[in-house]
Coordinates of C-alpha atoms in Angstrom, one line a residue:
M24 CA -25.5 36.2 -30.2
L25 CA -24.9 33.1 -32.5
K26 CA -24.3 35.4 -35.4
R27 CA -21.8 37.3 -33.3
L28 CA -19.9 34.3 -32.4
A29 CA -20.0 33.2 -36.1
L30 CA -18.7 36.6 -37.1
L31 CA -15.8 36.5 -34.7
A32 CA -15.0 32.9 -35.6
I33 CA -14.9 33.7 -39.6
S34 CA -13.0 37.2 -39.1
G35 CA -10.3 35.3 -37.3
E36 CA -9.7 33.2 -40.4
L37 CA -9.7 36.0 -43.0
R38 CA -6.6 38.1 -43.8
C39 CA -6.5 41.8 -43.9
L40 CA -5.3 42.7 -47.3
V41 CA -3.5 45.8 -46.0
C42 CA -1.9 44.3 -42.8
R43 CA -0.9 41.0 -44.7
N44 CA -0.5 38.6 -41.8
E45 CA -3.2 39.9 -39.5
S46 CA -6.8 38.8 -39.5
I47 CA -9.6 41.3 -40.3
D48 CA -10.7 40.8 -36.5
E49 CA -7.2 42.0 -35.3
S50 CA -6.6 44.8 -38.0
N51 CA -7.6 48.4 -37.5
A52 CA -7.1 49.1 -41.2
D53 CA -10.3 50.6 -43.0
L54 CA -10.3 47.9 -45.5
A55 CA -10.5 45.2 -42.7
R56 CA -13.4 47.3 -41.0
D57 CA -15.2 47.2 -44.4
M58 CA -14.6 43.5 -44.8
R59 CA -15.9 42.9 -41.3
L60 CA -19.2 44.8 -42.2
L61 CA -19.4 43.1 -45.5
L62 CA -19.1 39.8 -43.7
R63 CA -21.8 40.8 -41.2
E64 CA -24.1 41.8 -43.8
R65 CA -23.9 38.5 -45.6
L66 CA -24.6 36.6 -42.1
V67 CA -27.5 38.9 -41.3
A68 CA -28.9 38.4 -45.0
G69 CA -29.0 34.6 -44.2
D70 CA -25.8 33.3 -45.8
S71 CA -24.2 30.3 -44.0
D72 CA -20.7 30.7 -42.7
A73 CA -19.2 28.9 -45.9
E74 CA -21.4 31.1 -48.2
A75 CA -20.2 34.2 -46.5
V76 CA -16.6 33.2 -46.8
A77 CA -16.9 32.0 -50.4
Y78 CA -18.4 35.4 -51.2
L79 CA -15.4 37.1 -49.9
V80 CA -13.1 34.7 -51.6
D81 CA -14.8 35.4 -54.8
R82 CA -14.5 39.2 -54.3
F83 CA -10.9 39.4 -53.0
G84 CA -9.4 36.2 -54.1
E85 CA -8.1 33.2 -52.2
Y86 CA -5.3 35.5 -50.7
V87 CA -8.0 36.5 -48.3
L88 CA -7.9 33.2 -46.5
L89 CA -5.2 32.9 -43.8
R90 CA -5.1 29.2 -44.2
P91 CA -5.7 28.6 -48.0
K92 CA -7.4 25.4 -49.2
M93 CA -4.9 22.5 -49.9
T94 CA -5.6 22.2 -53.6
G95 CA -3.3 21.0 -56.3
E96 CA -2.0 24.6 -57.2
N97 CA -1.3 25.4 -53.6
I98 CA 0.6 22.2 -53.1
A99 CA 2.6 22.9 -56.1
L100 CA 3.5 26.3 -54.7
Y101 CA 4.3 25.0 -51.2
A102 CA 6.6 22.2 -52.6
A103 CA 8.3 24.5 -55.2
G104 CA 10.7 26.0 -52.7
P105 CA 12.1 22.8 -51.2
V106 CA 12.3 21.3 -54.7
M107 CA 14.2 24.1 -56.1
L108 CA 16.6 24.2 -53.1
L109 CA 17.3 20.4 -53.7
V110 CA 17.8 20.9 -57.4
G111 CA 20.3 23.8 -56.6
F112 CA 22.1 21.5 -54.2
G113 CA 22.2 18.7 -56.7
I114 CA 23.5 21.0 -59.4
A115 CA 26.3 22.4 -57.0
L116 CA 27.2 18.9 -55.9
A117 CA 27.6 17.7 -59.6
F118 CA 29.6 20.8 -60.4
V119 CA 32.0 20.0 -57.5
R120 CA 32.4 16.6 -58.4
R121 CA 33.0 17.2 -62.1
R122 CA 35.7 19.8 -61.2
R123 CA 37.5 17.3 -59.0
A124 CA 37.3 14.7 -61.6
T125 CA 38.9 17.0 -64.2
E126 CA 41.6 18.5 -61.8
P127 CA 45.1 17.6 -62.9
A128 CA 47.2 15.4 -60.6
P129 CA 50.1 17.2 -59.1
A130 CA 53.4 17.0 -61.2
A131 CA 55.9 14.5 -59.8
L132 CA 59.2 16.0 -58.5
S133 CA 62.2 16.0 -60.7
P134 CA 65.3 14.1 -59.6
E135 CA 67.0 17.4 -58.7
E136 CA 63.8 18.4 -56.6
E137 CA 63.9 15.1 -54.9
A138 CA 67.6 15.3 -54.0
R139 CA 67.0 18.9 -52.6
L140 CA 64.0 17.8 -50.6
K141 CA 65.9 15.0 -49.1
D142 CA 68.7 17.5 -48.2
I143 CA 66.4 19.7 -46.5
L144 CA 64.6 17.0 -44.5
E145 CA 67.8 15.5 -43.4
R146 CA 69.0 18.8 -41.7

């Protein structure tokens, strides 16, 4: 019974590689079934929960974890998106500011244009 509870707890934390965002506990894919069987075999063989998960991570890669460990590489990957967004915003802002600074001022009206404008406004 304890092994069954451990199996359910662990299988809820492992990703089905076919279904992507489903755990192997929820998935009906053949690979998920095979992973559940492999996990059960490891637990019956006497592996601890951590050893069984480590075995699956070694075999399938860290992608198999629904919640990957927060290591330096993973933190860099999570931070890369917002950092790139901020860099892009900064570049766009600099481009707009530079363009406004180099934009020529509107030309002044000639005396004839000023007289015509005055005529139009007085009507």
